[in-house]
mmCIF file of C-alpha atoms and ligand atoms in Angstrom:
data_model
loop_
_atom_site.group_PDB
_atom_site.id
_atom_site.type_symbol
_atom_site.label_atom_id
_atom_site.label_comp_id
_atom_site.label_asym_id
_atom_site.label_seq_id
_atom_site.Cartn_x
_atom_site.Cartn_y
_atom_site.Cartn_z
ATOM 1 C CA MET A 1 3.418 -13.105 2.085
ATOM 2 C CA ILE A 2 2.558 -16.018 4.363
ATOM 3 C CA GLY A 3 0.014 -18.206 2.604
ATOM 4 C CA ASN A 4 -1.619 -21.402 3.788
ATOM 5 C CA SER A 5 0.686 -23.669 1.748
ATOM 6 C CA ARG A 6 3.960 -21.774 1.700
ATOM 7 C CA LEU A 7 5.807 -18.494 2.031
ATOM 8 C CA HIS A 8 6.063 -16.137 -0.937
ATOM 9 C CA TRP A 9 9.096 -13.842 -0.824
ATOM 10 C CA ALA A 10 9.944 -10.682 -2.726
ATOM 11 C CA GLY A 11 13.172 -8.798 -2.109
ATOM 12 C CA PHE A 12 14.539 -5.577 -3.467
ATOM 13 C CA ILE A 13 18.208 -6.475 -3.567
ATOM 14 C CA GLY A 14 20.152 -3.517 -4.868
ATOM 15 C CA GLU A 15 18.088 -2.353 -7.816
ATOM 16 C CA THR A 16 16.570 -5.698 -8.681
ATOM 17 C CA LEU A 17 13.457 -7.452 -7.482
ATOM 18 C CA GLN A 18 13.863 -11.157 -6.799
ATOM 19 C CA THR A 19 10.943 -13.377 -5.866
ATOM 20 C CA TRP A 20 10.944 -16.932 -4.582
ATOM 21 C CA ASP A 21 8.825 -19.380 -2.590
ATOM 22 C CA THR A 22 9.734 -21.530 0.393
ATOM 23 C CA ASN A 23 7.840 -23.912 2.622
ATOM 24 C CA HIS A 24 6.614 -22.639 5.949
ATOM 25 C CA LEU A 25 9.708 -22.425 8.147
ATOM 26 C CA PRO A 26 10.173 -23.983 11.588
ATOM 27 C CA ALA A 27 10.901 -21.676 14.541
ATOM 28 C CA ALA A 28 14.580 -22.705 14.601
ATOM 29 C CA ALA A 29 15.112 -21.654 10.969
ATOM 30 C CA ILE A 30 13.382 -18.328 11.573
ATOM 31 C CA LYS A 31 15.605 -17.727 14.608
ATOM 32 C CA GLU A 32 18.657 -18.372 12.423
ATOM 33 C CA ILE A 33 17.412 -16.012 9.706
ATOM 34 C CA ILE A 34 16.759 -13.260 12.227
ATOM 35 C CA GLU A 35 20.215 -13.687 13.804
ATOM 36 C CA SER A 36 21.843 -13.572 10.354
ATOM 37 C CA TRP A 37 19.996 -10.420 9.332
ATOM 38 C CA SER A 38 20.806 -8.761 12.648
ATOM 39 C CA ALA A 39 24.498 -9.490 11.948
ATOM 40 C CA GLY A 40 24.245 -8.104 8.392
ATOM 41 C CA ILE A 41 24.607 -11.521 6.767
ATOM 42 C CA TRP A 42 22.257 -13.102 4.248
ATOM 43 C CA PRO A 43 21.236 -16.620 5.463
ATOM 44 C CA GLN A 44 22.143 -18.246 2.152
ATOM 45 C CA GLU A 45 21.708 -21.862 3.433
ATOM 46 C CA ILE A 46 18.058 -21.257 4.350
ATOM 47 C CA LEU A 47 17.075 -18.626 1.770
ATOM 48 C CA PRO A 48 19.300 -19.270 -1.247
ATOM 49 C CA LEU A 49 19.524 -16.316 -3.638
ATOM 50 C CA LYS A 50 21.392 -15.675 -6.866
ATOM 51 C CA GLY A 51 24.721 -13.914 -6.371
ATOM 52 C CA THR A 52 26.538 -13.199 -3.150
ATOM 53 C CA VAL A 53 24.319 -11.265 -0.818
ATOM 54 C CA SER A 54 25.002 -9.440 2.368
ATOM 55 C CA ALA A 55 22.105 -7.931 4.276
ATOM 56 C CA PRO A 56 21.872 -4.351 5.542
ATOM 57 C CA ARG A 57 21.759 -4.362 9.329
ATOM 58 C CA ASP A 58 18.388 -2.637 9.386
ATOM 59 C CA LEU A 59 16.892 -4.881 6.699
ATOM 60 C CA ARG A 60 13.186 -4.211 6.785
ATOM 61 C CA LEU A 61 10.817 -7.141 6.617
ATOM 62 C CA TYR A 62 7.204 -6.536 5.662
ATOM 63 C CA VAL A 63 4.943 -9.438 6.515
ATOM 64 C CA ALA A 64 1.369 -10.022 5.416
ATOM 65 C CA SER A 65 -0.074 -13.298 6.583
ATOM 66 C CA VAL A 66 -3.217 -15.395 6.582
ATOM 67 C CA VAL A 67 -1.651 -17.844 9.066
ATOM 68 C CA PRO A 68 -1.444 -16.274 12.569
ATOM 69 C CA THR A 69 0.830 -18.985 14.051
ATOM 70 C CA GLN A 70 3.365 -18.259 11.288
ATOM 71 C CA THR A 71 3.115 -14.482 11.773
ATOM 72 C CA GLU A 72 3.949 -14.893 15.441
ATOM 73 C CA LEU A 73 7.293 -16.508 14.637
ATOM 74 C CA TRP A 74 8.526 -13.346 12.885
ATOM 75 C CA GLN A 75 7.512 -10.944 15.623
ATOM 76 C CA THR A 76 10.835 -11.285 17.450
ATOM 77 C CA TYR A 77 12.573 -9.526 14.511
ATOM 78 C CA PRO A 78 12.968 -5.859 15.501
ATOM 79 C CA ALA A 79 12.621 -4.461 11.953
ATOM 80 C CA VAL A 80 9.459 -6.412 11.096
ATOM 81 C CA ARG A 81 6.347 -4.551 10.003
ATOM 82 C CA ILE A 82 3.136 -6.547 9.907
ATOM 83 C CA ILE A 83 0.733 -5.334 7.236
ATOM 84 C CA THR A 84 -2.853 -5.391 8.484
ATOM 85 C CA LEU A 85 -6.253 -4.625 6.953
ATOM 86 C CA ASP A 86 -6.497 -1.167 8.554
ATOM 87 C CA GLN A 87 -3.497 -0.054 6.447
ATOM 88 C CA ILE A 88 -5.245 -0.777 3.161
ATOM 89 C CA PRO A 89 -7.266 2.166 1.793
ATOM 90 C CA LEU A 90 -9.818 -0.161 0.162
ATOM 91 C CA LEU A 91 -13.344 0.880 1.212
ATOM 92 C CA GLY A 92 -15.954 -1.514 2.578
ATOM 93 C CA ILE A 93 -13.532 -4.076 3.998
ATOM 94 C CA TYR A 94 -15.147 -6.574 6.420
ATOM 95 C CA PRO A 95 -13.143 -7.525 9.526
ATOM 96 C CA THR A 96 -12.287 -11.127 8.575
ATOM 97 C CA LEU A 97 -11.336 -10.447 4.939
ATOM 98 C CA GLY A 98 -8.029 -12.167 4.088
ATOM 99 C CA ILE A 99 -5.131 -9.717 3.903
ATOM 100 C CA ASP A 100 -3.902 -11.514 0.752
ATOM 101 C CA ARG A 101 -7.213 -10.780 -0.985
ATOM 102 C CA ALA A 102 -7.211 -7.158 0.137
ATOM 103 C CA LEU A 103 -3.603 -6.641 -1.012
ATOM 104 C CA ALA A 104 -4.130 -8.407 -4.332
ATOM 105 C CA VAL A 105 -7.231 -6.405 -5.264
ATOM 106 C CA TRP A 106 -5.607 -3.172 -4.074
ATOM 107 C CA GLY A 107 -2.427 -3.884 -6.069
ATOM 108 C CA ALA A 108 -4.499 -4.810 -9.117
ATOM 109 C CA GLY A 109 -6.621 -1.654 -8.945
ATOM 110 C CA LYS A 110 -3.606 0.587 -8.342
ATOM 111 C CA ILE A 111 -1.701 -0.730 -11.343
ATOM 112 C CA TRP A 112 -4.359 -1.893 -13.817
ATOM 113 C CA GLY A 113 -7.182 0.441 -12.817
ATOM 114 C CA TRP A 114 -10.652 0.178 -11.274
ATOM 115 C CA PRO A 115 -13.075 -1.607 -11.248
ATOM 116 C CA VAL A 116 -11.145 -4.852 -11.018
ATOM 117 C CA LEU A 117 -11.716 -8.530 -10.287
ATOM 118 C CA VAL A 118 -8.907 -10.711 -8.895
ATOM 119 C CA ILE A 119 -8.913 -14.485 -9.163
ATOM 120 C CA ASP A 120 -6.329 -15.994 -6.794
ATOM 121 C CA ALA A 121 -5.773 -19.680 -7.507
ATOM 122 C CA GLY A 122 -3.916 -20.777 -4.368
ATOM 123 C CA THR A 123 -4.686 -23.238 -1.608
ATOM 124 C CA ALA A 124 -8.121 -21.675 -1.715
ATOM 125 C CA LEU A 125 -9.440 -20.245 -4.980
ATOM 126 C CA THR A 126 -10.830 -16.793 -4.370
ATOM 127 C CA PHE A 127 -12.624 -14.098 -6.343
ATOM 128 C CA THR A 128 -12.303 -10.548 -5.032
ATOM 129 C CA GLY A 129 -13.856 -7.579 -6.803
ATOM 130 C CA ALA A 130 -13.702 -3.842 -6.216
ATOM 131 C CA ASP A 131 -15.542 -1.029 -8.022
ATOM 132 C CA GLY A 132 -14.562 2.320 -9.497
ATOM 133 C CA ASN A 133 -14.695 3.978 -6.055
ATOM 134 C CA HIS A 134 -12.062 1.568 -4.667
ATOM 135 C CA GLN A 135 -14.875 -0.088 -2.728
ATOM 136 C CA LEU A 136 -14.891 -3.832 -2.093
ATOM 137 C CA VAL A 137 -17.886 -5.320 -3.920
ATOM 138 C CA GLY A 138 -17.225 -8.777 -2.523
ATOM 139 C CA GLY A 139 -16.135 -12.180 -3.651
ATOM 140 C CA ALA A 140 -16.190 -15.908 -3.113
ATOM 141 C CA ILE A 141 -13.997 -18.670 -1.683
ATOM 142 C CA LEU A 142 -13.768 -22.306 -2.737
ATOM 143 C CA PRO A 143 -11.196 -25.090 -2.336
ATOM 144 C CA GLY A 144 -8.287 -24.632 -4.759
ATOM 145 C CA LEU A 145 -7.366 -27.217 -7.394
ATOM 146 C CA GLY A 146 -4.700 -28.821 -5.199
ATOM 147 C CA LEU A 147 -7.006 -29.017 -2.215
ATOM 148 C CA GLN A 148 -9.825 -30.567 -4.277
ATOM 149 C CA LEU A 149 -7.480 -33.269 -5.549
ATOM 150 C CA LYS A 150 -6.070 -33.836 -2.082
ATOM 151 C CA SER A 151 -9.411 -34.033 -0.299
ATOM 152 C CA LEU A 152 -10.767 -36.629 -2.763
ATOM 153 C CA GLY A 153 -7.570 -38.677 -2.383
ATOM 154 C CA GLN A 154 -7.585 -38.481 1.408
ATOM 155 C CA LYS A 155 -11.285 -38.760 2.252
ATOM 156 C CA THR A 156 -12.179 -41.721 0.045
ATOM 157 C CA ALA A 157 -11.074 -45.354 0.039
ATOM 158 C CA ALA A 158 -10.852 -45.942 -3.708
ATOM 159 C CA LEU A 159 -9.682 -42.632 -5.133
ATOM 160 C CA PRO A 160 -5.957 -42.028 -5.543
ATOM 161 C CA GLU A 161 -4.267 -38.685 -4.902
ATOM 162 C CA ILE A 162 -3.229 -37.465 -8.342
ATOM 163 C CA GLU A 163 -1.640 -34.458 -10.036
ATOM 164 C CA LEU A 164 -3.212 -31.791 -12.179
ATOM 165 C CA PRO A 165 -3.060 -32.592 -15.889
ATOM 166 C CA ALA A 166 -0.752 -30.390 -18.009
ATOM 167 C CA GLU A 167 -3.449 -29.937 -20.667
ATOM 168 C CA ILE A 168 -7.230 -29.878 -20.431
ATOM 169 C CA PRO A 169 -8.367 -33.527 -20.106
ATOM 170 C CA GLN A 170 -11.042 -35.386 -22.034
ATOM 171 C CA ARG A 171 -14.392 -34.504 -20.450
ATOM 172 C CA PHE A 172 -15.992 -37.975 -20.375
ATOM 173 C CA ALA A 173 -13.250 -40.167 -18.961
ATOM 174 C CA LEU A 174 -12.984 -43.959 -18.921
ATOM 175 C CA ASN A 175 -10.541 -44.309 -16.064
ATOM 176 C CA THR A 176 -10.447 -43.098 -12.449
ATOM 177 C CA LYS A 177 -7.513 -40.734 -12.737
ATOM 178 C CA GLU A 178 -8.899 -38.889 -15.746
ATOM 179 C CA ALA A 179 -12.411 -38.894 -14.296
ATOM 180 C CA ILE A 180 -11.125 -36.994 -11.233
ATOM 181 C CA GLN A 181 -9.102 -34.635 -13.401
ATOM 182 C CA SER A 182 -12.080 -33.977 -15.642
ATOM 183 C CA GLY A 183 -14.458 -33.429 -12.739
ATOM 184 C CA ILE A 184 -12.257 -30.888 -11.018
ATOM 185 C CA VAL A 185 -10.918 -29.084 -14.071
ATOM 186 C CA TYR A 186 -14.219 -28.696 -15.943
ATOM 187 C CA THR A 187 -16.238 -27.616 -12.894
ATOM 188 C CA VAL A 188 -13.591 -25.127 -11.766
ATOM 189 C CA ILE A 189 -13.304 -23.631 -15.260
ATOM 190 C CA ALA A 190 -17.097 -23.461 -15.571
ATOM 191 C CA GLY A 191 -17.202 -21.736 -12.181
ATOM 192 C CA VAL A 192 -14.459 -19.292 -13.112
ATOM 193 C CA ARG A 193 -16.234 -18.425 -16.388
ATOM 194 C CA ASP A 194 -19.527 -17.929 -14.551
ATOM 195 C CA PHE A 195 -17.988 -15.575 -11.982
ATOM 196 C CA ILE A 196 -16.239 -13.598 -14.721
ATOM 197 C CA SER A 197 -19.428 -13.329 -16.729
ATOM 198 C CA ALA A 198 -21.439 -12.206 -13.682
ATOM 199 C CA TRP A 199 -18.750 -9.615 -12.901
ATOM 200 C CA TRP A 200 -18.809 -8.282 -16.464
ATOM 201 C CA ASP A 201 -22.622 -7.970 -16.264
ATOM 202 C CA SER A 202 -22.038 -5.349 -13.541
ATOM 203 C CA TYR A 203 -18.659 -3.972 -14.650
ATOM 204 C CA PRO A 204 -18.369 -4.538 -18.418
ATOM 205 C CA GLU A 205 -15.091 -2.662 -18.821
ATOM 206 C CA SER A 206 -13.370 -4.261 -15.836
ATOM 207 C CA ARG A 207 -9.943 -5.834 -15.944
ATOM 208 C CA ILE A 208 -9.675 -9.385 -14.641
ATOM 209 C CA LEU A 209 -6.413 -10.509 -13.058
ATOM 210 C CA LEU A 210 -5.357 -14.066 -12.364
ATOM 211 C CA THR A 211 -2.708 -14.888 -9.759
ATOM 212 C CA GLY A 212 -1.664 -17.627 -7.274
ATOM 213 C CA GLY A 213 0.279 -20.885 -7.397
ATOM 214 C CA ASP A 214 -2.179 -22.545 -9.799
ATOM 215 C CA ARG A 215 -2.538 -19.567 -12.179
ATOM 216 C CA THR A 216 -0.744 -21.332 -15.053
ATOM 217 C CA PRO A 217 -2.837 -24.532 -15.180
ATOM 218 C CA ILE A 218 -6.051 -22.502 -14.732
ATOM 219 C CA PHE A 219 -5.043 -20.183 -17.563
ATOM 220 C CA THR A 220 -4.087 -23.120 -19.816
ATOM 221 C CA TYR A 221 -7.471 -24.801 -19.248
ATOM 222 C CA LEU A 222 -9.305 -21.524 -19.773
ATOM 223 C CA GLN A 223 -7.460 -20.929 -23.055
ATOM 224 C CA ALA A 224 -8.587 -24.351 -24.255
ATOM 225 C CA GLN A 225 -12.209 -23.954 -23.106
ATOM 226 C CA ALA A 226 -12.842 -20.256 -23.685
ATOM 227 C CA PRO A 227 -10.020 -18.598 -25.656
ATOM 228 C CA GLU A 228 -12.076 -15.393 -26.053
ATOM 229 C CA VAL A 229 -12.290 -15.065 -22.246
ATOM 230 C CA ALA A 230 -8.651 -16.045 -21.667
ATOM 231 C CA ALA A 231 -7.562 -13.341 -24.130
ATOM 232 C CA LEU A 232 -9.086 -10.694 -21.818
ATOM 233 C CA ILE A 233 -7.420 -11.944 -18.648
ATOM 234 C CA THR A 234 -4.137 -10.639 -17.276
ATOM 235 C CA VAL A 235 -1.953 -13.232 -15.555
ATOM 236 C CA GLU A 236 0.231 -11.625 -12.884
ATOM 237 C CA PRO A 237 2.186 -13.653 -10.317
ATOM 238 C CA ASN A 238 3.192 -10.658 -8.168
ATOM 239 C CA LEU A 239 -0.164 -9.011 -7.498
ATOM 240 C CA ILE A 240 0.110 -9.240 -3.701
ATOM 241 C CA PHE A 241 3.626 -7.778 -3.833
ATOM 242 C CA TRP A 242 2.378 -4.845 -5.946
ATOM 243 C CA GLY A 243 -0.248 -4.292 -3.271
ATOM 244 C CA MET A 244 2.361 -4.470 -0.489
ATOM 245 C CA HIS A 245 4.660 -2.129 -2.415
ATOM 246 C CA SER A 246 1.909 0.451 -2.709
ATOM 247 C CA ILE A 247 0.887 0.211 0.970
ATOM 248 C CA VAL A 248 4.454 0.413 2.217
ATOM 249 C CA ASN A 249 5.143 3.501 0.086
ATOM 250 C CA ILE A 250 2.247 5.526 1.452
ATOM 251 C CA GLN A 251 3.234 5.049 5.108
HETATM 252 N N1 ATP B 1 6.305 -25.817 -5.479
HETATM 253 C C1 ATP B 1 5.026 -25.797 -5.095
HETATM 254 N N2 ATP B 1 4.689 -26.076 -3.823
HETATM 255 C C2 ATP B 1 3.408 -26.050 -3.418
HETATM 256 N N3 ATP B 1 2.384 -25.725 -4.233
HETATM 257 C C3 ATP B 1 2.658 -25.438 -5.520
HETATM 258 C C4 ATP B 1 3.990 -25.449 -6.017
HETATM 259 N N4 ATP B 1 3.943 -25.075 -7.325
HETATM 260 C C5 ATP B 1 2.656 -24.871 -7.633
HETATM 261 N N5 ATP B 1 1.866 -25.107 -6.572
HETATM 262 C C6 ATP B 1 0.426 -25.011 -6.569
HETATM 263 O O1 ATP B 1 0.096 -23.848 -5.856
HETATM 264 C C7 ATP B 1 -1.093 -24.055 -5.108
HETATM 265 C C8 ATP B 1 -0.958 -23.257 -3.844
HETATM 266 O O2 ATP B 1 -0.918 -21.909 -4.285
HETATM 267 P P1 ATP B 1 -0.123 -20.818 -3.510
HETATM 268 O O3 ATP B 1 1.289 -21.193 -3.374
HETATM 269 O O4 ATP B 1 -0.495 -19.529 -4.156
HETATM 270 O O5 ATP B 1 -0.891 -21.033 -2.125
HETATM 271 P P2 ATP B 1 -0.693 -20.377 -0.724
HETATM 272 O O6 ATP B 1 0.700 -20.465 -0.214
HETATM 273 O O7 ATP B 1 -1.767 -20.932 0.150
HETATM 274 O O8 ATP B 1 -0.988 -18.926 -1.033
HETATM 275 P P3 ATP B 1 -2.402 -18.331 -0.922
HETATM 276 O O9 ATP B 1 -2.615 -18.153 0.561
HETATM 277 O O10 ATP B 1 -2.223 -17.066 -1.663
HETATM 278 O O11 ATP B 1 -3.381 -19.260 -1.523
HETATM 279 C C9 ATP B 1 -1.231 -25.553 -4.878
HETATM 280 O O12 ATP B 1 -2.556 -25.933 -5.175
HETATM 281 C C10 ATP B 1 -0.268 -26.173 -5.877
HETATM 282 O O13 ATP B 1 -0.973 -26.895 -6.887
HETATM 283 C C1 PAU B 2 -9.364 -17.367 1.640
HETATM 284 C C2 PAU B 2 -7.906 -17.382 2.027
HETATM 285 C C3 PAU B 2 -7.567 -18.688 2.762
HETATM 286 C C4 PAU B 2 -7.088 -17.335 0.717
HETATM 287 O O1 PAU B 2 -5.725 -17.355 0.961
HETATM 288 C C5 PAU B 2 -7.529 -16.139 2.880
HETATM 289 O O2 PAU B 2 -7.784 -14.982 2.165
HETATM 290 C C6 PAU B 2 -8.318 -16.101 4.166
HETATM 291 O O3 PAU B 2 -7.989 -16.767 5.108
HETATM 292 N N1 PAU B 2 -9.408 -15.267 4.177
HETATM 293 C C7 PAU B 2 -10.245 -15.053 5.326
HETATM 294 C C8 PAU B 2 -11.687 -15.119 4.979
HETATM 295 C C9 PAU B 2 -12.159 -14.093 3.959
HETATM 296 O O4 PAU B 2 -11.389 -13.589 3.143
HETATM 297 O O5 PAU B 2 -13.381 -13.789 3.979
HETATM 298 K K1 K B 3 -9.200 -23.135 9.522
#
């Protein structure tokens, strides 16, 4: 899965599933990976994996991407299959819907049942809901936690670029760092709770799944602020891969 910040990898290696993340890769590295795979060798220096790994010569690579320039770099690999929206049986898809959102909500519905709401806390924070007929209800997109911190740090003179706090901060802060942390954390959690509550108004029995690179801090803050809501949320890092797995199997 090619995201806006990095690449998310999942490999069935023998009987086991391994997952890992890398940065976006430059063209030269991708060329090297493709040459290695074509020769039946695992490119261990670029994509380190546990154990010694050779690669089958026809190693299939399934790519879903929300970054077209990155997708392009993989298209020279003969065994690549690009997963596109038209391959996802979700009803009511609109043409510019992100493939990551479509795959995540499809994977969630397939495994945890319908209706379902997915919260993906990545570069962008997205809500994506589908109903009992596997029909997209819709969703919302806002800047993710990292991007909110970064944009304040970069677009102001006096605000530093800081990290997310490990625990929920004090709400009314008396220093700049904690004031930024409070502002972002409390408004995002309030927003997340509001979207969940609005979703449950329409789909009271629905599962809610939380995924993405910032799933753990979001879940920690939610547990502190609204433990009764957090208790009803399923945290699942591999939602998009479950979606890809299901799509790939039906082809
Ligand atoms: N090692 C890491 N590198 C980059 N971001 C990380 C890392 N660990 C956690 N994160 C957090 O993950 C967030 C990005 O999420 P994720 O990796 O899911 O984004 P992405 O690659 O854009 O994928 P998506 O397109 O699904 O949002 C950042 O806001 C950051 O706080
Ligand atoms: C919202 C992001 C950036 C989240 O990764 C991605 O799903 C995307 O580029 N979506 C396209 C716009 C949409 O989903 O309506
Ligand atoms: K853009």
